[in-house]
Structure formats: C-alpha cells, structure tokens
PDB file of C-alpha atoms and ligand atoms in Angstrom:
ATOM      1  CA  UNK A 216      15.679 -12.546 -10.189  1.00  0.00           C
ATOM      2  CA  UNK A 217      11.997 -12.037 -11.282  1.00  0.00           C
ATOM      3  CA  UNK A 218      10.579  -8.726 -12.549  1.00  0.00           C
ATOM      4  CA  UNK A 219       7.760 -10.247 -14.654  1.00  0.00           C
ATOM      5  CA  UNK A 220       4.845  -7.092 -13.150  1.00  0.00           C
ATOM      6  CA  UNK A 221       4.824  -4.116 -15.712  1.00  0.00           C
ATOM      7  CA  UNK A 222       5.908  -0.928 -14.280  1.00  0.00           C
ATOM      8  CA  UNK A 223       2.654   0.818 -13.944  1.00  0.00           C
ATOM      9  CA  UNK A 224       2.116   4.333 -15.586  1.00  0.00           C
ATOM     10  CA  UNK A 225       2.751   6.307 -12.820  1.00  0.00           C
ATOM     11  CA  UNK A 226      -0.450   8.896 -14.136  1.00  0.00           C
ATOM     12  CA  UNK A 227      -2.972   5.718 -13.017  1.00  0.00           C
ATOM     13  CA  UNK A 228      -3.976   6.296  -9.554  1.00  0.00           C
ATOM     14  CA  UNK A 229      -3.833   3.281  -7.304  1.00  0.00           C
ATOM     15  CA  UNK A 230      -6.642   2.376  -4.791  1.00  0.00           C
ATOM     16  CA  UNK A 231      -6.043  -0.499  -2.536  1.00  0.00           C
ATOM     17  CA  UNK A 232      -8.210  -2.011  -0.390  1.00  0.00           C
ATOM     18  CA  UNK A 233      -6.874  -3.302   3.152  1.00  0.00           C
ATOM     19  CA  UNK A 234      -9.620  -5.397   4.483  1.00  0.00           C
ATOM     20  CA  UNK A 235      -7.615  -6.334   7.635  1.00  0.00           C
ATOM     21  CA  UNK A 236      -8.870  -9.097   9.549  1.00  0.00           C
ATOM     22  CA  UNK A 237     -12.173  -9.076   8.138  1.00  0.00           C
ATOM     23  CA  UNK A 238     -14.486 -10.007   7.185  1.00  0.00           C
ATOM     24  CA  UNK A 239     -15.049 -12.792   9.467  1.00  0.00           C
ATOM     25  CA  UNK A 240     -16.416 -15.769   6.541  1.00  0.00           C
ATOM     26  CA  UNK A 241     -15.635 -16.582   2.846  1.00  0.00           C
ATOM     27  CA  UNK A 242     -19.665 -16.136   2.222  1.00  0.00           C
ATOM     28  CA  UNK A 243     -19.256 -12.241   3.591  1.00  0.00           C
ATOM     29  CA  UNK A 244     -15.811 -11.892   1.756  1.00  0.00           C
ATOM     30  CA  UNK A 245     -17.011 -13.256  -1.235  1.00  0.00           C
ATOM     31  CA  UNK A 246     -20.533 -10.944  -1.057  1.00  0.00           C
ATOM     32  CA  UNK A 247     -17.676  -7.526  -0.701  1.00  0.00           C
ATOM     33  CA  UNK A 248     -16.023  -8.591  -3.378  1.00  0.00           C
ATOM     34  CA  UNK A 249     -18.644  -9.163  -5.826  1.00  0.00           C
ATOM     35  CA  UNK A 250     -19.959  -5.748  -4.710  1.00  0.00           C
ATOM     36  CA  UNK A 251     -16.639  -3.819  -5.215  1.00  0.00           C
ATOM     37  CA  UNK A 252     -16.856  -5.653  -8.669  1.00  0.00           C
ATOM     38  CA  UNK A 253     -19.542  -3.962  -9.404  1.00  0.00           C
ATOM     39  CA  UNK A 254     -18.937  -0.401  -7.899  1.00  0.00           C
ATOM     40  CA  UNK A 255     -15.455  -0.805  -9.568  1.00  0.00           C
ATOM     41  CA  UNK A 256     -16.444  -1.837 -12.748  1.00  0.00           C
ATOM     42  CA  UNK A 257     -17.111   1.208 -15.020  1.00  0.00           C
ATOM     43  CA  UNK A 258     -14.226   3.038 -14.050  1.00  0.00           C
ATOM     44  CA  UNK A 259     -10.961   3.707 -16.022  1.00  0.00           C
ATOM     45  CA  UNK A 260      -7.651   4.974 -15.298  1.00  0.00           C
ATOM     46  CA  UNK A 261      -7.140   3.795 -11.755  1.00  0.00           C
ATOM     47  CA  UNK A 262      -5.570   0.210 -10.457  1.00  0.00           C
ATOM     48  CA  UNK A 263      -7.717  -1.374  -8.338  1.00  0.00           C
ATOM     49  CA  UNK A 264      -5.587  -3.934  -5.700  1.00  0.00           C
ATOM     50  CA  UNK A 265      -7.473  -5.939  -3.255  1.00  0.00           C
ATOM     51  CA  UNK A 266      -5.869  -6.881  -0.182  1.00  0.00           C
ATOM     52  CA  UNK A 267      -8.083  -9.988   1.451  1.00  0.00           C
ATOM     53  CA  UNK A 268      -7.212 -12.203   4.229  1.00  0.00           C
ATOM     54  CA  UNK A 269      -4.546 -14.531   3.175  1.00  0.00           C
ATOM     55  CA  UNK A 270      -7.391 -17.525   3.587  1.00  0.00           C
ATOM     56  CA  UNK A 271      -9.540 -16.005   1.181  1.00  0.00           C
ATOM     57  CA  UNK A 272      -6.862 -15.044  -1.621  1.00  0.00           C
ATOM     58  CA  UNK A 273      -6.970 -18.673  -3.483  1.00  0.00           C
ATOM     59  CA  UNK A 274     -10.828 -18.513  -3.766  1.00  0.00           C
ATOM     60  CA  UNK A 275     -11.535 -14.872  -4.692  1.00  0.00           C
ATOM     61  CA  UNK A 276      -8.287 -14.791  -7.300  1.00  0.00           C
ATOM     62  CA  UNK A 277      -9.655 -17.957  -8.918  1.00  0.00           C
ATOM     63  CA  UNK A 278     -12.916 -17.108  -9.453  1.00  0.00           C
ATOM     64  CA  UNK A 279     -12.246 -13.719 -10.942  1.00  0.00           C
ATOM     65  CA  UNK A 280     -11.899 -13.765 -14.929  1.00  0.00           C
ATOM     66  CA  UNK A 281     -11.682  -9.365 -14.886  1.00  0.00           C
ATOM     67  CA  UNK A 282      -8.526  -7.660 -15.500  1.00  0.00           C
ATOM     68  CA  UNK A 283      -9.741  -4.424 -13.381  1.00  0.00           C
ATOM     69  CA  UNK A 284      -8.939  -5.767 -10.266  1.00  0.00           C
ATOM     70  CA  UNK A 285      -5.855  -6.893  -8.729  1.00  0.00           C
ATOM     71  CA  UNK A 286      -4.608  -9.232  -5.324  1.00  0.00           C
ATOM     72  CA  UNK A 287      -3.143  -8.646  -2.612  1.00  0.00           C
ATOM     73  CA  UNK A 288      -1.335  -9.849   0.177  1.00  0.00           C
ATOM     74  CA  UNK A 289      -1.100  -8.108   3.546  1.00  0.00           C
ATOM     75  CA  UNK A 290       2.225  -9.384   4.553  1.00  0.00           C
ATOM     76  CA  UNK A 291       4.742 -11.899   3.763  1.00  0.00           C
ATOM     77  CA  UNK A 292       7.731 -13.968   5.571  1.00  0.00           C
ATOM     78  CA  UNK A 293      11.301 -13.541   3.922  1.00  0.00           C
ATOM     79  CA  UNK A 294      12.357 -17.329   3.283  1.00  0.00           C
ATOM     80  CA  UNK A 295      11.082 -19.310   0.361  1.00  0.00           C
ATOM     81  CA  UNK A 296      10.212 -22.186   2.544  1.00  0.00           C
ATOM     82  CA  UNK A 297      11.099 -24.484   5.873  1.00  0.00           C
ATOM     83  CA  UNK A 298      10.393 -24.532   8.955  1.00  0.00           C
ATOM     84  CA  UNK A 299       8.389 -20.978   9.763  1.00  0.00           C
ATOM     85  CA  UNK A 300       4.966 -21.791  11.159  1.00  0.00           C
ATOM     86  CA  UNK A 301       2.277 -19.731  10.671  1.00  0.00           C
ATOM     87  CA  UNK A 302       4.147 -17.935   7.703  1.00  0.00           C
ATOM     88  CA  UNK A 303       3.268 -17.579   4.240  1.00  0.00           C
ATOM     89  CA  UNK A 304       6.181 -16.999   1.324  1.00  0.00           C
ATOM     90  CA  UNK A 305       6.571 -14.620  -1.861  1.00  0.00           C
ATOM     91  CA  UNK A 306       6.461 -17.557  -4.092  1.00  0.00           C
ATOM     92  CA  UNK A 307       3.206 -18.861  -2.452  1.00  0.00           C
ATOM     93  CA  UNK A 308       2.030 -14.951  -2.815  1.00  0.00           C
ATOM     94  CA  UNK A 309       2.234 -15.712  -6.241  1.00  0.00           C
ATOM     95  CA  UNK A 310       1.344 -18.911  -7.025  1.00  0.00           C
ATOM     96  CA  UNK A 311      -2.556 -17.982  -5.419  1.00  0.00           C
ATOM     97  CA  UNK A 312      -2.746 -15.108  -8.030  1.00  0.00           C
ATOM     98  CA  UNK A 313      -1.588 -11.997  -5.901  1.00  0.00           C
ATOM     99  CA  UNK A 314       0.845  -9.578  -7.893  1.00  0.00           C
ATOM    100  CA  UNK A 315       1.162  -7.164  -5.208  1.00  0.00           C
ATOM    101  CA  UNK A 316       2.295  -7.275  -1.181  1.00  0.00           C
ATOM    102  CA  UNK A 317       1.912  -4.584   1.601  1.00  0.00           C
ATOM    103  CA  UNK A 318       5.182  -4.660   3.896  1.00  0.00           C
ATOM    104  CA  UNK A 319       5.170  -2.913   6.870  1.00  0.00           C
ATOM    105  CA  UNK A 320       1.827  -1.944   8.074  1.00  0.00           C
ATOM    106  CA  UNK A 321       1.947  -0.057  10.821  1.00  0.00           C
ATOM    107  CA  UNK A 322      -0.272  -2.958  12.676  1.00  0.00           C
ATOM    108  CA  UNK A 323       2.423  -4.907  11.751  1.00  0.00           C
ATOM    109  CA  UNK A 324       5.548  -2.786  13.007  1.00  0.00           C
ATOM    110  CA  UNK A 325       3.533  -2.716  16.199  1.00  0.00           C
ATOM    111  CA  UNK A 326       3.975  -6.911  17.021  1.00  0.00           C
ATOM    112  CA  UNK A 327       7.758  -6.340  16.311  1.00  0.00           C
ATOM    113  CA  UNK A 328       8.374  -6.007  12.895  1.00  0.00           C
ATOM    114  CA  UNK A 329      11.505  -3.807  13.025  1.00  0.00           C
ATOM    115  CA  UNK A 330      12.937  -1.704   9.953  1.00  0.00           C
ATOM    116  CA  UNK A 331      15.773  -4.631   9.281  1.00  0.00           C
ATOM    117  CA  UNK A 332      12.737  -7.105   9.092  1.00  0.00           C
ATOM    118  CA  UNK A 333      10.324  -4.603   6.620  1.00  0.00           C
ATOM    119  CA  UNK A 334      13.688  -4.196   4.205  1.00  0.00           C
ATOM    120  CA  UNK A 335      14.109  -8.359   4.324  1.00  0.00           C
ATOM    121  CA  UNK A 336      10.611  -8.907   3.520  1.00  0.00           C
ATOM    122  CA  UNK A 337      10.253  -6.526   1.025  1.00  0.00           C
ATOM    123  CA  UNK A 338      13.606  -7.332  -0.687  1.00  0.00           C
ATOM    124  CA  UNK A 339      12.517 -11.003  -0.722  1.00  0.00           C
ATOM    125  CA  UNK A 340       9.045  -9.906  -2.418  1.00  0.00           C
ATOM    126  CA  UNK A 341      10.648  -8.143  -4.978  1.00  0.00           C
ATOM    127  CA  UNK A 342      13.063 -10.561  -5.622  1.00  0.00           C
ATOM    128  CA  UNK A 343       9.548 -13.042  -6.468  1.00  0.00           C
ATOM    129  CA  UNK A 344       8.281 -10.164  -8.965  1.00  0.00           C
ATOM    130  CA  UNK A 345       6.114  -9.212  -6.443  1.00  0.00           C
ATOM    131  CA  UNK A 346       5.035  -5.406  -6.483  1.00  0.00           C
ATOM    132  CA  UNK A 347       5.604  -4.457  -2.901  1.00  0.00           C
ATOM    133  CA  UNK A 348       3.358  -1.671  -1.306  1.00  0.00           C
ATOM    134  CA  UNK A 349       5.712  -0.373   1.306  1.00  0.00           C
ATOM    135  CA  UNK A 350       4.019   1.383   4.537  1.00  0.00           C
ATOM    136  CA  UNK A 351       5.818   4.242   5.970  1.00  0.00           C
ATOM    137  CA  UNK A 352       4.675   6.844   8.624  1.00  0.00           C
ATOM    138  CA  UNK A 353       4.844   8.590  12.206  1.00  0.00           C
ATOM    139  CA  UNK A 354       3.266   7.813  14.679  1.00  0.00           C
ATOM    140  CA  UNK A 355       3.160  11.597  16.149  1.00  0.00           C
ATOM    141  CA  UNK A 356       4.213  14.845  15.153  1.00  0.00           C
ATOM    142  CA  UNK A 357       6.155  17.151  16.977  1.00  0.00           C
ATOM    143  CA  UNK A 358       6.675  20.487  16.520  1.00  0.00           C
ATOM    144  CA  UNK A 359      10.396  20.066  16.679  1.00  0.00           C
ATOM    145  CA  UNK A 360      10.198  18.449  13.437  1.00  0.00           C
ATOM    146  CA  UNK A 361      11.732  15.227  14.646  1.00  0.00           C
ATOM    147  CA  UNK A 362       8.872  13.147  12.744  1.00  0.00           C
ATOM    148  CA  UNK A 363      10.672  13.887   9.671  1.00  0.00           C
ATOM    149  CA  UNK A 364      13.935  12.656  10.525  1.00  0.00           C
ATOM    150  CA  UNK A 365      12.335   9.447  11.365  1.00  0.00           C
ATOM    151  CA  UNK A 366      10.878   9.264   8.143  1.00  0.00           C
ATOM    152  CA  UNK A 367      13.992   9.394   6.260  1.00  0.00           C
ATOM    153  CA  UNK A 368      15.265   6.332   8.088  1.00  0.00           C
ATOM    154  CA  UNK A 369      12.555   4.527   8.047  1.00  0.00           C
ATOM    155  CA  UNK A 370      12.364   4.744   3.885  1.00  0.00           C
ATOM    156  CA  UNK A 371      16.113   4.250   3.757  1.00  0.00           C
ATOM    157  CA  UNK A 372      16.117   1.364   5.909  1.00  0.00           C
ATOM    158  CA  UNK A 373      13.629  -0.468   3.799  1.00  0.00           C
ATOM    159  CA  UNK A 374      15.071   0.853   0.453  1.00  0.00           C
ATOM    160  CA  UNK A 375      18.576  -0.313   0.871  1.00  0.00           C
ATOM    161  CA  UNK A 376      20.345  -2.499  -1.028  1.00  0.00           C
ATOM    162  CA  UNK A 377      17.235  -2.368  -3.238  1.00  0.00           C
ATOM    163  CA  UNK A 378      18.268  -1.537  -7.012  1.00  0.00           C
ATOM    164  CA  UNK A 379      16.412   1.358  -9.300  1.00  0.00           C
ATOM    165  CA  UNK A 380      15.103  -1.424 -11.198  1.00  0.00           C
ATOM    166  CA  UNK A 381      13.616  -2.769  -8.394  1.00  0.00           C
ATOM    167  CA  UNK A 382      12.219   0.469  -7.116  1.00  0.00           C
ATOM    168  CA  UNK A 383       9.870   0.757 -10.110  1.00  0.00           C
ATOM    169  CA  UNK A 384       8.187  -2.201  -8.709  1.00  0.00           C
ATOM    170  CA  UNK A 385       7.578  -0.184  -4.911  1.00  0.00           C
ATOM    171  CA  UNK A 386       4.404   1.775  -4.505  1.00  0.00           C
ATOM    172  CA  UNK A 387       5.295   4.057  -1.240  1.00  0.00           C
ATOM    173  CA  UNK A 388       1.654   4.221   0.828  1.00  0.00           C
ATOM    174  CA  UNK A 389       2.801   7.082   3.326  1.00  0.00           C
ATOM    175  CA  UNK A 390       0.611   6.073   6.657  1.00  0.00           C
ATOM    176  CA  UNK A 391       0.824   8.387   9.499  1.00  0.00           C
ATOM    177  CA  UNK A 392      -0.157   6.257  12.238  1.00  0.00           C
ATOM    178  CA  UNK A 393      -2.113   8.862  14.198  1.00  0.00           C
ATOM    179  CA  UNK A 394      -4.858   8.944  11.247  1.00  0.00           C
ATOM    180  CA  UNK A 395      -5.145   5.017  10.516  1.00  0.00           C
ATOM    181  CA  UNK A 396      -8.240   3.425  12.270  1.00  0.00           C
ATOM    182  CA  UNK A 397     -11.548   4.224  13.994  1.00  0.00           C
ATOM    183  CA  UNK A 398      -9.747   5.963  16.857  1.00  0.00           C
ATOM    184  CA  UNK A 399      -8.010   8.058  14.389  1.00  0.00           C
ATOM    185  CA  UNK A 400      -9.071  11.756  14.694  1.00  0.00           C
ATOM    186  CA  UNK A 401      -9.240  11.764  10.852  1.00  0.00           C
ATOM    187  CA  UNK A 402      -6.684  12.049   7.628  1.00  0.00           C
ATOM    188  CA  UNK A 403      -4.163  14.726   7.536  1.00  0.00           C
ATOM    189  CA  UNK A 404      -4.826  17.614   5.873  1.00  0.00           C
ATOM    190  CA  UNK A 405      -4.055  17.769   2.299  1.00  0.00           C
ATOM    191  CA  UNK A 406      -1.475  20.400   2.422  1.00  0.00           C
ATOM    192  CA  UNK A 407       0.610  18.249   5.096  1.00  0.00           C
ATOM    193  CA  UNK A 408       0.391  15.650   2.897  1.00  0.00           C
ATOM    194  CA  UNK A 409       1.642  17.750   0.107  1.00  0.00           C
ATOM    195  CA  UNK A 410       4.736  18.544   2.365  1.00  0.00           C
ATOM    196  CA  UNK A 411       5.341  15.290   2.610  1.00  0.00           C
ATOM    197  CA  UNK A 412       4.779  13.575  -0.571  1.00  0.00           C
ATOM    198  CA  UNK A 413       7.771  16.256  -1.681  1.00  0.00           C
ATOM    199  CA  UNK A 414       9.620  15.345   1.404  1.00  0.00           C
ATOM    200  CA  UNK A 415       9.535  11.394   0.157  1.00  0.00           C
ATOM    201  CA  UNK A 416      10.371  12.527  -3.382  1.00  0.00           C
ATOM    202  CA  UNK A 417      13.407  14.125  -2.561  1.00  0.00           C
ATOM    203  CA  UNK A 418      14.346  11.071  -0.111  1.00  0.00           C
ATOM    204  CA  UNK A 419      14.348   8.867  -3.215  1.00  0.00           C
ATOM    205  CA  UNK A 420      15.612  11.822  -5.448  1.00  0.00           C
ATOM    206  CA  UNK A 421      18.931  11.931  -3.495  1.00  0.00           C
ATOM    207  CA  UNK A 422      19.542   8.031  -3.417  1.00  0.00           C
ATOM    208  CA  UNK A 423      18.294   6.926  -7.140  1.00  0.00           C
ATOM    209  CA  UNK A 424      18.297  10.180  -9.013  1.00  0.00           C
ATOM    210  CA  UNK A 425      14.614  12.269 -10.222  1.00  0.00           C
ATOM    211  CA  UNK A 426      14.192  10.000 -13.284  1.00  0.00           C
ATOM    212  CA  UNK A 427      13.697   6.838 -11.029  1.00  0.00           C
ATOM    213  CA  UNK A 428      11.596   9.229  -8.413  1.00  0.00           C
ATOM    214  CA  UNK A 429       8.908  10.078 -10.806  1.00  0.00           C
ATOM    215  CA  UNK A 430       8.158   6.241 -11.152  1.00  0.00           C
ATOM    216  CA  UNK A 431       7.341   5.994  -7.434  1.00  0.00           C
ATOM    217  CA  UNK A 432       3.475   6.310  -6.518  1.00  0.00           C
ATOM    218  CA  UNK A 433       3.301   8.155  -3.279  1.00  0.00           C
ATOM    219  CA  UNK A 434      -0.153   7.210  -2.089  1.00  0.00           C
ATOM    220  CA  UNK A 435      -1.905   7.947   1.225  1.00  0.00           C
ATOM    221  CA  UNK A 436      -3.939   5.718   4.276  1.00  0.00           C
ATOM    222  CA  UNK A 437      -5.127   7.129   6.984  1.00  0.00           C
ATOM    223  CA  UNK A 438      -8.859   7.009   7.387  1.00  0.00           C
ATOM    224  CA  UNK A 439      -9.618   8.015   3.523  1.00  0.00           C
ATOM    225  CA  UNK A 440     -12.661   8.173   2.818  1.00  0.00           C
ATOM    226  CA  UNK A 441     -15.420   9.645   0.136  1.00  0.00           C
ATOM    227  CA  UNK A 442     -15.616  12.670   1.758  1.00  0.00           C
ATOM    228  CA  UNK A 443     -11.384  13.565   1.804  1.00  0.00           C
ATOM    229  CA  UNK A 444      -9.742  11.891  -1.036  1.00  0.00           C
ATOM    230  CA  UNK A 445     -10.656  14.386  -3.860  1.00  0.00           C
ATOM    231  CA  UNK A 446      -8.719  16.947  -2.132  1.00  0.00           C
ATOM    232  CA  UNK A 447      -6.115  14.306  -0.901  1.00  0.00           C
ATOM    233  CA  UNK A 448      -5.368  14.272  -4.580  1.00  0.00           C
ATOM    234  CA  UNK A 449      -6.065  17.973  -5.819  1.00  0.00           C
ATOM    235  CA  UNK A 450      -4.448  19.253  -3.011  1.00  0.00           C
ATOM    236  CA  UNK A 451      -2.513  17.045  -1.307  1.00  0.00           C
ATOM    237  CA  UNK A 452      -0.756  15.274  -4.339  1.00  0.00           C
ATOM    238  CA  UNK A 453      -1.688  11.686  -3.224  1.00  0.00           C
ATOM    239  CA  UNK A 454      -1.249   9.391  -6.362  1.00  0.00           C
ATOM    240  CA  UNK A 455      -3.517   6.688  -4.911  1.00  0.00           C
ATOM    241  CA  UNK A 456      -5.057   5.348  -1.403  1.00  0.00           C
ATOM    242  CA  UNK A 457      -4.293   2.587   0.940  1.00  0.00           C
ATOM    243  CA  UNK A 458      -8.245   2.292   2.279  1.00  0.00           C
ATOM    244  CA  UNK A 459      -8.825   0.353   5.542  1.00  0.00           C
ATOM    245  CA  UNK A 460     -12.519   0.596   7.175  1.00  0.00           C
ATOM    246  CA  UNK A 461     -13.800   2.271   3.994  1.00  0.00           C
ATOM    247  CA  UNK A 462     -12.757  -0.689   2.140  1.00  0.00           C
ATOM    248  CA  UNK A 463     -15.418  -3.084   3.470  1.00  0.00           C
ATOM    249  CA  UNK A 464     -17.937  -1.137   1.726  1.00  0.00           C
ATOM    250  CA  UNK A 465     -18.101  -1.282  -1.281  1.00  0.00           C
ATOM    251  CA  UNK A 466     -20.076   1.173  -1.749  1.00  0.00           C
ATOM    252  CA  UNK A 467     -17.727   3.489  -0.491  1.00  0.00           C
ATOM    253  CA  UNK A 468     -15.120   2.436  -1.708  1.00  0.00           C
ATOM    254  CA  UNK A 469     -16.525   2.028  -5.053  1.00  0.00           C
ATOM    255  CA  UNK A 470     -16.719   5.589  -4.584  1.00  0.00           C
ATOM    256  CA  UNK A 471     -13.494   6.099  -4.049  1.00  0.00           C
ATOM    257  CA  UNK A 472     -12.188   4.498  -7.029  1.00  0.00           C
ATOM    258  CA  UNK A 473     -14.058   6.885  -8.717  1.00  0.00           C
ATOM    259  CA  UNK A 474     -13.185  10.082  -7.490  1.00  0.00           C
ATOM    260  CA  UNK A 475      -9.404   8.573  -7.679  1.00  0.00           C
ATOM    261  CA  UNK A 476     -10.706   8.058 -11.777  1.00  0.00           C
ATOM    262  CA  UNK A 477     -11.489  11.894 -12.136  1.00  0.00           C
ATOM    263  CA  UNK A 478      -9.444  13.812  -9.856  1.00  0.00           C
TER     264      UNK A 478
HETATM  265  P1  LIG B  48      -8.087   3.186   7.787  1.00  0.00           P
HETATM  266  O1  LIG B  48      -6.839   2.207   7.618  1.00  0.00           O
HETATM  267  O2  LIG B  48      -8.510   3.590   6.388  1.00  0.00           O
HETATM  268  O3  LIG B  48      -9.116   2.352   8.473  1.00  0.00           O
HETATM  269  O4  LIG B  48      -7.626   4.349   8.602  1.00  0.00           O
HETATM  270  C1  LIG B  48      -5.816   2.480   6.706  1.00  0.00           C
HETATM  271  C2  LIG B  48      -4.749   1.421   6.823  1.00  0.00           C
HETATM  272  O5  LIG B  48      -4.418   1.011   7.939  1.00  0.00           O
HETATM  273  O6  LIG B  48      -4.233   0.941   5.813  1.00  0.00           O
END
C-alpha cells in the first residue's frame, strides 16, 4: 500500500475546482488555467486542487513548475489495468501528476454508479496514494428527516473497510444534489450546512473515534460562489469548496480562493 500524500493541516481550507466537461479545447483550458494562476497566486493558507478533463491533465500538470496548485481527476475505474474501455486507472491518475481524485459525483451516481461501486473506486484510489475527494449528498429533503438517514449510508458505504490511516487521506465534499448546477435554486443556507457538517462528524466520530474525525475536511458544492462562501465558512463551518460553474472563471474563482484565505 501507498500513502506517499501528506496529511494536510486540516486548518488550510481546500478549494477545488470541478471544471466538468469543459471547456471544450486545450487552447481555452490552457487560457483558465493560466488565469486561475494568476488570481490564485498571492494567496496563502488554502489548497488549491484543479480538477480538468482527464485529456487535459498530462499537458496542464506538465507545464506547471508552482507548488500552489494541485491536480485532479474527476473519476477513476477500480482495476489497475485490462480490458476496461474507456476507463482510466489510479496508477495512471498518478503517473500524469494528479495527487487527488473526486469519487462519486453526483453526475456520476446518476449513470449508475452505485454506493458498492463509489467504496471500490475510492478504496482502489487510496490504495495508489491518491487523496480521494469523496461526494456525498441528497438529492431532496423531506421534512420527515429521511435525507439524513440516507446520508449515513451513503458515507458508511463508501467508508467501509477503509482504515483510519486511510481516512486522513479522504476530503468529504458534502453535495446536496438539489443545489449543484445552473438549475439549482442556489446553496443551502449556512446554518443547514452547519447541521450537517456536525451530522458527518459524528458519522465518522462513531466509526473511527474524534481524534481521526478532526482530520476530515468537510467541504461544501453546491452552486458556491463569491457572493455565499464567506458565510458558508463563518457560518456554516465549510472547511473548503467543491466549485463547479464558478470554477471556469477564474476570476471568480480566484475570488473564492481568497475569501476561503481570510475567512
Ligand atoms: P456547481 O457544481 O458549483 O456548478 O453547483 C458543483 C459540483 O457539482 O461539484
């Protein structure tokens, strides 16, 4: 097994950037990323982790000399190698300079990624020394509560079998699928969040024990953007952001970064 990522100080906020499916050339990609270089640059005290198209990872990780900014990938199959069309493996993760995964987007649940198939990939990640960005969230609320039940399994799923030691390398990006996207009606409010960043916390507390919880980020996506994530993190408790549409400008999310810096 391969844990060669530091764990990360869990006071350094985390911003990711989740480009999706865009943008649609390696001229445009490469013009964002030199931009969110620059918006980025000045700013301490926050891990910056960009998540590109796998078919622009190779050329954006190899031409970057920083240390400010970290890759990305925005899924990853379970085997090492064979026959899997299509799919792309931890150890190739690595080997085109990303250090981090996200497992289980919501856009990926969607096509039929089930909760065995989130805990194999992410288990297989982790097992590469990948640092594995693990998507949870409903996709409604109710007012019977239910939504929380279906939290718990979904984190439990995806966490078992996985050891303490590997759980320092999990960054939990708490997603509810009703705020992600343009049709979203916007993020949650920060006191919901609050709720249930303690709600996660106590998830993990009761399977690994509050000394191993307090090295879990707990960040938030969910159409974040410069106008919500200062109180996301005042109020809400968010350690970090998973940042979708915001993320392909860098501008904005430049700005994000910094308010994550300072908050
Ligand atoms: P959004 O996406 O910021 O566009 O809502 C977040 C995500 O899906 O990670």
């Amino acid at each position: 097994m391969c844990y060669n990522i530091c764990t990360m100080a869990k006071s350094k906020k985390i911003v990711i950037a989740n480009w999706k499916m865009n943008p649609s050339t390696l001229a445009e990609a490469k013009k964002l990323f030199e931009g969110i270089k620059k918006t980025t640059s000045r700013v301490a005290n926050v891990q910056t982790i960009v998540c590109p198209p796998f078919i622009y990872l190779t050329e954006l990780s190899k031409n970057y000399s920083g240390n400010k900014i970290a890759f990305g990938g925005q899924n990853v199959f379970w085997e090492s190698g064979g026959a899997r069309t299509g799919e792309i493996s931890p150890p190739m993760l690595k080997n085109v300079g990303a250090q981090f995964v996200i497992v289980g987007h919501s856009e990926r649940r969607v096509q039929g990624e089930d909760f065995n198939i989130v805990h194999k990939k992410a288990r297989a990640a982790l097992k590469e020394g990948l640092r594995v960005i693990l998507c949870i969230g409903e996709r409604e609320r109710d007012k019977e509560a239910t939504y929380l039940s279906f939290i718990k399994e979904e984190l439990e799923s995806a966490l078992s079998g996985i050891s303490s030691k590997m759980l320092s390398h999990i960054i939990i990006a708490y997603e509810p699928i009703w705020a992600i996207g343009k049709a979203a009606k916007g993020a949650m409010e920060p006191q919901e969040l609050h709720e249930m960043t303690i709600f996660i916390k106590k998830i993990i507390t009761e399977k690994y024990g509050r000394q191993h919880t307090l090295k879990v980020p707990i960040i938030y996506g969910g159409s974040a953007e410069p106008g919500n994530v200062e109180t996301l993190i005042t109020k809400g408790m968010a350690d970090g952001f998973l940042v979708g549409r915001a993320s392909l400008d860098a501008d904005s999310f430049g700005f994000i970064v910094k308010t994550a810096s300072t908050s």
